[in-house]
Short mmCIF file of C-alpha atoms in Angstrom, two decimals:
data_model
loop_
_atom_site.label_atom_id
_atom_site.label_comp_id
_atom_site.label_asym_id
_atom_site.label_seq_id
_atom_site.Cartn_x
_atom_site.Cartn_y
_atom_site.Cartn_z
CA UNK A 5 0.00 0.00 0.00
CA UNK A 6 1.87 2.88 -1.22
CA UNK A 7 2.01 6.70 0.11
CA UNK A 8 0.41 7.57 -3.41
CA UNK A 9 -3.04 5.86 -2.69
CA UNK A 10 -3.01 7.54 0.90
CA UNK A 11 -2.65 11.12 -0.26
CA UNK A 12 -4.62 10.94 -2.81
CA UNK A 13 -7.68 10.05 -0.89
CA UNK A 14 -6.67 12.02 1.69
CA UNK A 15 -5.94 15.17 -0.22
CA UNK A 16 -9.32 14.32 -1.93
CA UNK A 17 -11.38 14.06 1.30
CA UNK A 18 -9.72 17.37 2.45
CA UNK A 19 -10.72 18.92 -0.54
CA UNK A 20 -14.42 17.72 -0.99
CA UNK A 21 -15.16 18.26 3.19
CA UNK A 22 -13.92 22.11 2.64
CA UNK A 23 -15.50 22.81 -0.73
CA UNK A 24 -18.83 20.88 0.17
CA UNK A 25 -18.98 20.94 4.03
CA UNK A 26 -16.84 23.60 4.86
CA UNK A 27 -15.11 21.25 7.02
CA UNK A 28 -11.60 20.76 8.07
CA UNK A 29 -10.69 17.07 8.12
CA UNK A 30 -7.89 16.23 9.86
CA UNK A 31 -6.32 12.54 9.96
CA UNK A 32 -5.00 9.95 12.68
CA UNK A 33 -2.69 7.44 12.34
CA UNK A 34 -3.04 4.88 9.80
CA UNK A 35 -4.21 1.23 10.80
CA UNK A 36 -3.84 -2.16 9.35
CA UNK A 37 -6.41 -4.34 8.25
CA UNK A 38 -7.22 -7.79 8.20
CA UNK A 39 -9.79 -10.02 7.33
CA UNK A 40 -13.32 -8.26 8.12
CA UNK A 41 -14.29 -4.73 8.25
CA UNK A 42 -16.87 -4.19 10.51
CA UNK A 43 -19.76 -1.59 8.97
CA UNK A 44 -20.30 1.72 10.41
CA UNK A 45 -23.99 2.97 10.48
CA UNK A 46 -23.58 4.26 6.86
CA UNK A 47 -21.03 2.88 4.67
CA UNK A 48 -20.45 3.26 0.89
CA UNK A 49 -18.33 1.44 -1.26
CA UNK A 50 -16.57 2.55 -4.45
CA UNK A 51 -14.84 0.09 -7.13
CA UNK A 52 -11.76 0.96 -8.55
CA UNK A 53 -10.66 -0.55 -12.04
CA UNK A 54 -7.57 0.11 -13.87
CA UNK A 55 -3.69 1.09 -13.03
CA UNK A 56 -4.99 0.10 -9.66
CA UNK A 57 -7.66 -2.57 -8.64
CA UNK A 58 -9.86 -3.35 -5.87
CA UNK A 59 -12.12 -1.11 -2.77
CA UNK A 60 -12.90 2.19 -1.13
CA UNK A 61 -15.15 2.39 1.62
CA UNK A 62 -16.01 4.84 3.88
CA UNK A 63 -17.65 4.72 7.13
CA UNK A 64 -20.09 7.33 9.13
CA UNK A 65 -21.95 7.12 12.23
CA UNK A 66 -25.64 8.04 12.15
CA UNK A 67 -25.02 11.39 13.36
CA UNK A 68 -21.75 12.77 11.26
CA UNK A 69 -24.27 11.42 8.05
CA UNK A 70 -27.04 13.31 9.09
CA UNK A 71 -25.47 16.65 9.94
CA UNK A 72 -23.39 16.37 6.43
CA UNK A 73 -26.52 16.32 4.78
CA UNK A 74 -27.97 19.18 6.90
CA UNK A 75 -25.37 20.90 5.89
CA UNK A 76 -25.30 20.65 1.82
CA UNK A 77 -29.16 20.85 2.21
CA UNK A 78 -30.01 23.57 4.90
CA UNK A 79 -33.01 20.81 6.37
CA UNK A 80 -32.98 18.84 9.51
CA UNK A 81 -32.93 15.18 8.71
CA UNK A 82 -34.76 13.23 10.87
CA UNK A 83 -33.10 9.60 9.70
CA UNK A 84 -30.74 8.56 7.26
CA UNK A 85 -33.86 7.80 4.41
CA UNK A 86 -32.87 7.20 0.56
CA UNK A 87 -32.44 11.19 0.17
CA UNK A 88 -29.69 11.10 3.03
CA UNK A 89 -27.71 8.08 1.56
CA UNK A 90 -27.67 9.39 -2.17
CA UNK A 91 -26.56 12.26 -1.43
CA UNK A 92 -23.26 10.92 0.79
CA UNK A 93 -23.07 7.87 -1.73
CA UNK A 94 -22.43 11.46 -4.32
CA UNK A 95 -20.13 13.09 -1.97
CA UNK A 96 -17.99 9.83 -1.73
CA UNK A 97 -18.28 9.57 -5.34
CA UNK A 98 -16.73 13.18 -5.56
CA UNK A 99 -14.15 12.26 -3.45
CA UNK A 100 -13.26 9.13 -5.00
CA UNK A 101 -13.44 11.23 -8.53
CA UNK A 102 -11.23 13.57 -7.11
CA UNK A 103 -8.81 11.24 -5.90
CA UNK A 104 -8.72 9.63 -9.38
CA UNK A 105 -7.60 12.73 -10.33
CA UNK A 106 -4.60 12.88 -7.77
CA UNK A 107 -3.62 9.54 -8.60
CA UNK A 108 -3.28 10.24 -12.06
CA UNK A 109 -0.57 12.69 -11.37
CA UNK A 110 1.37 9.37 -10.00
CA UNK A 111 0.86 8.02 -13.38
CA UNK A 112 -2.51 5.89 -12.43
CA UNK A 113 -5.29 5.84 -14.38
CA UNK A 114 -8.81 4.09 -12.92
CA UNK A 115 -11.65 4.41 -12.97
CA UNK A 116 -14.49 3.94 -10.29
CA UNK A 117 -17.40 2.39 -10.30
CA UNK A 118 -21.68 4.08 -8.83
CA UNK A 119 -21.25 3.92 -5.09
CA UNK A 120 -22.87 1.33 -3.15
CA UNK A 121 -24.55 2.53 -0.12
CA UNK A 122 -25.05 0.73 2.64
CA UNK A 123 -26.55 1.82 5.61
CA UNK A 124 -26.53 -0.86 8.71
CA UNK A 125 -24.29 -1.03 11.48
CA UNK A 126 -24.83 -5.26 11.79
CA UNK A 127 -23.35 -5.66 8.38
CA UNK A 128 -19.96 -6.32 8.39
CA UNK A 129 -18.03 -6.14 5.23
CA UNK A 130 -15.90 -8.35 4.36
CA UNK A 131 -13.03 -7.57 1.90
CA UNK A 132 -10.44 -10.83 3.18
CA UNK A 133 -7.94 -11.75 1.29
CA UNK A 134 -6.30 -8.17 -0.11
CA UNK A 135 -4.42 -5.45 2.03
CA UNK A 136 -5.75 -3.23 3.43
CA UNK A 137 -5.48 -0.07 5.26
CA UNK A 138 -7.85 2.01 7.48
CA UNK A 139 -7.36 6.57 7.27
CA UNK A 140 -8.98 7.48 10.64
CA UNK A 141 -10.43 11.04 9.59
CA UNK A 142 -11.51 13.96 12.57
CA UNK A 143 -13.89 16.84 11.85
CA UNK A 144 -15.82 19.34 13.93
CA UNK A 145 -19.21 17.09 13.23
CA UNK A 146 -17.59 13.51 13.80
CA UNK A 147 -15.34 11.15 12.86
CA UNK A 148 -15.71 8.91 10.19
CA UNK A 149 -12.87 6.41 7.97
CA UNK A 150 -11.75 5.34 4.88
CA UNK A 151 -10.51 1.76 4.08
CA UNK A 152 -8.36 1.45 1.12
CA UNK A 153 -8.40 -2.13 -0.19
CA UNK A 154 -5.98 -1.67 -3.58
CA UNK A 155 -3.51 -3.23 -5.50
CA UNK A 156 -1.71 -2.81 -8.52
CA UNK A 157 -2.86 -3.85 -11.56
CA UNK A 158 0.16 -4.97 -13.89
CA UNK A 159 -1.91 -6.20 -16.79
CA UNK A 160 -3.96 -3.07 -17.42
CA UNK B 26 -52.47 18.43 0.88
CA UNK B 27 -49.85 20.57 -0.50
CA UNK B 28 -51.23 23.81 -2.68
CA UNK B 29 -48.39 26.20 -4.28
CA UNK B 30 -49.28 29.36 -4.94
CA UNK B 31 -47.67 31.12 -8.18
CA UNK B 32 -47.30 34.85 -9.33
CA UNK B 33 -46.64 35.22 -13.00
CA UNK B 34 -43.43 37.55 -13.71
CA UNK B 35 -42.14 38.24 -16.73
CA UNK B 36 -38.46 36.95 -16.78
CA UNK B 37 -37.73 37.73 -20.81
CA UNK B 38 -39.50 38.06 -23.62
CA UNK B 39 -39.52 35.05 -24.83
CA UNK B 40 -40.20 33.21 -21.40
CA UNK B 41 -42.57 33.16 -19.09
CA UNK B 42 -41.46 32.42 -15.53
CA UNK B 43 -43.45 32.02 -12.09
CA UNK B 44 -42.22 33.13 -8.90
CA UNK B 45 -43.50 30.81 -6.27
CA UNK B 46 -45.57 32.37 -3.54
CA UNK B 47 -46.15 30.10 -1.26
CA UNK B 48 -46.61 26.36 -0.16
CA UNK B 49 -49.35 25.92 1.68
CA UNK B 50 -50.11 23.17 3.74
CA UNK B 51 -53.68 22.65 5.20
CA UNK B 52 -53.98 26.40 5.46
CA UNK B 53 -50.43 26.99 6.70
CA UNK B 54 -47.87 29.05 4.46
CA UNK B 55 -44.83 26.56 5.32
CA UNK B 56 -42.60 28.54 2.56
CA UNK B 57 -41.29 31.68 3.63
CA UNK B 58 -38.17 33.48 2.18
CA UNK B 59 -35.33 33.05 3.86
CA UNK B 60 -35.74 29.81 5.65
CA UNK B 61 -33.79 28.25 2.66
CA UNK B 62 -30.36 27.38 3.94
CA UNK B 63 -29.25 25.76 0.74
CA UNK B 64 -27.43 28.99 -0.13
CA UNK B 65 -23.97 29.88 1.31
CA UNK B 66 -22.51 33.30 0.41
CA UNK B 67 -19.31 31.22 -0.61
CA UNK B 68 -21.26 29.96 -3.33
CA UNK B 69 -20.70 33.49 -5.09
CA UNK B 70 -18.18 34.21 -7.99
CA UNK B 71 -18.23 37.94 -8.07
CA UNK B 72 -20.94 37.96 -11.14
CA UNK B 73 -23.77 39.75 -10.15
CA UNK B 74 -26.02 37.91 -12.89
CA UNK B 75 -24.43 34.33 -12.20
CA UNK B 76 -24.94 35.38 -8.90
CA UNK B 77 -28.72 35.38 -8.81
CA UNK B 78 -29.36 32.97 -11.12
CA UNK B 79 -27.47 30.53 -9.14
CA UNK B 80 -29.36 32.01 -5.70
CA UNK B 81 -32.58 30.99 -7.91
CA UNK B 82 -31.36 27.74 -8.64
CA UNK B 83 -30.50 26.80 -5.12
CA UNK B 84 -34.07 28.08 -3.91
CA UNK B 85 -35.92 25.98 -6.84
CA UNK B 86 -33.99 23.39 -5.66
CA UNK B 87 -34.98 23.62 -1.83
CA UNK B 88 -37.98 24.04 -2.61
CA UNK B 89 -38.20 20.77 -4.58
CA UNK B 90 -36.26 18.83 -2.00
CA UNK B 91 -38.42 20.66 1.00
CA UNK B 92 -41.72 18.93 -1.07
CA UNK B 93 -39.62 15.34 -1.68
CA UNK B 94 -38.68 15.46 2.00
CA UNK B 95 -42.68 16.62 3.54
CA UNK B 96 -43.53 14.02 6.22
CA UNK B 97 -46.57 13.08 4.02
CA UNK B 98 -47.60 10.58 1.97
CA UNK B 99 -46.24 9.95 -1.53
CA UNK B 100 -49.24 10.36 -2.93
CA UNK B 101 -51.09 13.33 -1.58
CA UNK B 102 -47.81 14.85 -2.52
CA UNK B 103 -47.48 13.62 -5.96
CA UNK B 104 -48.71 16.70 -7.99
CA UNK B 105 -46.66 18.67 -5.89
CA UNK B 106 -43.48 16.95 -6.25
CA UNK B 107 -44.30 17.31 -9.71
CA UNK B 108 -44.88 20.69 -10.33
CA UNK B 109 -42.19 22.00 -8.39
CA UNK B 110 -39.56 19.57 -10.44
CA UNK B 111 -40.28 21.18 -13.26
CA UNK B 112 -40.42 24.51 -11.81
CA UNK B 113 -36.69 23.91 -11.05
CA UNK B 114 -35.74 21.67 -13.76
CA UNK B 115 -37.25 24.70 -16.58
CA UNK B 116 -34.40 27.00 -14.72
CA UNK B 117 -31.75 24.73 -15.19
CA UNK B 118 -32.21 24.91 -18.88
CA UNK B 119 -32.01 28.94 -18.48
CA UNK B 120 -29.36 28.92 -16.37
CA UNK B 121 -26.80 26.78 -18.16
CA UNK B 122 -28.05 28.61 -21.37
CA UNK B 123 -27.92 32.04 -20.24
CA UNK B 124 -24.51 31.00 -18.38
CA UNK B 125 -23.14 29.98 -21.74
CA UNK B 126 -24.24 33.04 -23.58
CA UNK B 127 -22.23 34.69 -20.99
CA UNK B 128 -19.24 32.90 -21.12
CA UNK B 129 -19.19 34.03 -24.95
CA UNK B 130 -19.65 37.84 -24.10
CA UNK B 131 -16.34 37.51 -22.21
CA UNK B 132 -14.77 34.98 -24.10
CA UNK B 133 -14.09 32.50 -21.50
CA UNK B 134 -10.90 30.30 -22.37
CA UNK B 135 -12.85 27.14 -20.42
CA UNK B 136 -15.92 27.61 -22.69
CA UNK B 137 -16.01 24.59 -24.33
CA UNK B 138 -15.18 22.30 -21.43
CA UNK B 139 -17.92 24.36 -19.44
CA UNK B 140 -20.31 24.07 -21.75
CA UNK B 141 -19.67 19.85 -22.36
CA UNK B 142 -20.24 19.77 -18.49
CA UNK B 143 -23.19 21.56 -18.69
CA UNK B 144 -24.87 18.87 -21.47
CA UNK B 145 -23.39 15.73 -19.37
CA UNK B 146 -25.55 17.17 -16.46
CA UNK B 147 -28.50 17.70 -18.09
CA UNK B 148 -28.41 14.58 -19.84
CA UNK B 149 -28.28 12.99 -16.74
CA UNK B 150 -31.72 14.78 -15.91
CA UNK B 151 -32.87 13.55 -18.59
CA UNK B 152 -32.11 10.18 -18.33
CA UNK B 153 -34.00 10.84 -14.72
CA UNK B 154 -36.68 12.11 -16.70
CA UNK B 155 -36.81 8.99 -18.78
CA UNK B 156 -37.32 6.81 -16.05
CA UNK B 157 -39.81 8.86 -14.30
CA UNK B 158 -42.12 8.83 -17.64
CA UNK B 159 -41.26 4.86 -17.91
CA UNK B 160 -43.50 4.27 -14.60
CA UNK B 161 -40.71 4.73 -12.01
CA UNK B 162 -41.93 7.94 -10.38
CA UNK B 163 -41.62 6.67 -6.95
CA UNK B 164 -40.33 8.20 -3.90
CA UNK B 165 -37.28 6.86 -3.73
CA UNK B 166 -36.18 7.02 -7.11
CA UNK B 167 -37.15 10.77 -6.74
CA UNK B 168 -34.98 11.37 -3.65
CA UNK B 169 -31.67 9.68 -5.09
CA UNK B 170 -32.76 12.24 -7.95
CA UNK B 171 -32.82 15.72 -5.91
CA UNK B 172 -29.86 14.31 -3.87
CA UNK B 173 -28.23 14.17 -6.54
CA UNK B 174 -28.76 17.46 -8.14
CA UNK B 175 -28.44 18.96 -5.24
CA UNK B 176 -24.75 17.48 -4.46
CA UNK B 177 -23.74 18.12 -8.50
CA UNK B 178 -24.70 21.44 -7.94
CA UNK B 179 -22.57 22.52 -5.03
CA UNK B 180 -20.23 20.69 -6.08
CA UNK B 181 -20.57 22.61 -9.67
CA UNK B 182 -20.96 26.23 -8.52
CA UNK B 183 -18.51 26.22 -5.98
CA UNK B 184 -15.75 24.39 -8.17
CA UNK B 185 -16.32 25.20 -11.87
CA UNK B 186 -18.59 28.13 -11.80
CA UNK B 187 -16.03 29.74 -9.70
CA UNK B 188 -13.34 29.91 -12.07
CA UNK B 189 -15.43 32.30 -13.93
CA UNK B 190 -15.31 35.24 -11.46
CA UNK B 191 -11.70 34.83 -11.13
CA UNK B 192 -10.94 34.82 -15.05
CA UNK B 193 -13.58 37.77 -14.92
CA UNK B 194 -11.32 39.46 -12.19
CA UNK B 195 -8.18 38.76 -13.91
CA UNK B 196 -9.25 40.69 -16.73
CA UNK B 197 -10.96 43.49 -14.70
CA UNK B 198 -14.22 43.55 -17.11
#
């Protein structure tokens, strides 16, 4: 799992929190995963094809996902409905678009595939069997992460 | 039962635009100006007539998402949701037009890129569109829809749109 991948994300999540959210996002140290990831009350998943192959996913609580969507919106949501997770299944879509971006400047090119959005704390995701790494992110409304399950694609 | 309330304005001469009123709901006005949040003063480029239209979009779009998101049922809100989508969706097409026209006037370097940006987006409504006419005018489908616009948007005006004021300031028109 190279510095590349990190940064990029990172950078991109910085990016997307201040222009969106007006948030500052700062990060904690970097974990190690294995095995099973266990969900967060709203997770989304992003595919990445190309230079690079595998997952993205990003966890919330309950709370951080409805006060992000307060925000963008201006309106109190009550519960995280199919309004709430669209619109942070977008803004990880953003982020993961923007990271493509980033990456490209390392000489990567992928692509991503729709988010998947999936809201449940009892699911646990599983994503065994590739490395992984877990970016613990802070803001002023919560914390939330992002797992990075990638490896390089030599035959693309 | 939600009623909207329209006053006709004259927006050009070739249009016809309605300014929304009021929402009422069982006798209660639940629109008022200024309760719409959606709007951030960051949102602005410096061009006073990008400006408002883009404060126009963002209340269209509240407006729309306010309806989506009534604690009501899908159906007694139907018309409603209806009306209101294509109260916004009409101002799109103005906007991005109008935008366009004035990206020419100043001879925008970006133009082109702008303008392809522009037409991806509104396919994309219309590919919403599509599948609202094909029978799929359900709630949820609607929701994922205004979420949606409503994240391209900000996303849009504060990003892209905002190169605009600063080539505008650049050149000191």
């Amino acid at each position: 799992m190279k510095a590349e991948y990190i940064n990029s994300f990172y950078i991109a999540t910085q990016d997307v929190f201040q222009l969106m959210l007006d948030l500052n996002v700062a990060r904690g140290d970097i974990k190690v995963l294995e095995g099973m990831v266990s969900g967060k009350d709203a997770n989304v998943v992003l595919g990445v094809t190309g230079d690079l192959k595998g997952t993205i996913l990003f966890g919330f609580s309950n709370n951080m996902t409805l006060e992000m969507v307060k925000i963008m919106s201006g309106m109190e949501m009550k519960k995280i409905d199919n309004f709430v997770s669209s619109a942070l299944g977008e803004v990880a879509n953003i982020i993961g678009g923007n990271a493509l971006t980033n990456l490209s400047t390392y000489d990567y090119a992928c692509d991503i595939a729709p988010p998947q959005v999936i809201i449940g704390k009892h699911e646990s995701i599983s994503l065994a069997n590739e490395r992984a790494i877990q970016i613990p992110l802070k803001t002023d409304i919560g914390e939330f992460d992002i797992s990075l399950f990638l490896s390089e694609n030599k035959n693309s | 039962m939600l009623k909207i309330i329209f006053k006709r304005r004259l927006f050009s001469k070739n249009m016809l635009f309605y300014d929304i009123l009021g929402v009422k709901k069982q006798g209660e006005n639940i629109w008022k100006e200024g309760i719409f949040m959606m709007w951030k003063e960051k949102y602005k480029i410096g061009v006073e007539r990008i400006d408002e239209q883009h404060k126009e979009l963002f209340k269209r779009l509240s407006n729309f998402i306010q309806i989506v998101q009534d604690d009501i049922p899908w159906k007694e809100k139907l018309d409603s949701v209806k009306e209101t989508m294509a109260f916004m969706q009409q101002y799109v097409e103005y906007h991005f037009d109008d935008e366009e026209k004035y990206q020419k006037e100043i001879n925008y370097p970006d133009i082109e890129l702008h303008k392809e940006i522009h037409a991806k987006f509104k396919q994309e409504i219309y590919d919403y569109v599509q599948i609202f006419e094909q029978g799929e005018f359900t709630e949820e489908k609607v929701q994922e829809f205004s979420a949606k616009l409503m994240t391209w948007l900000i996303m849009h005006v504060g990003k892209m749109d905002q190169k605009i004021g600063e080539y505008v300031r650049e050149k000191g028109e």
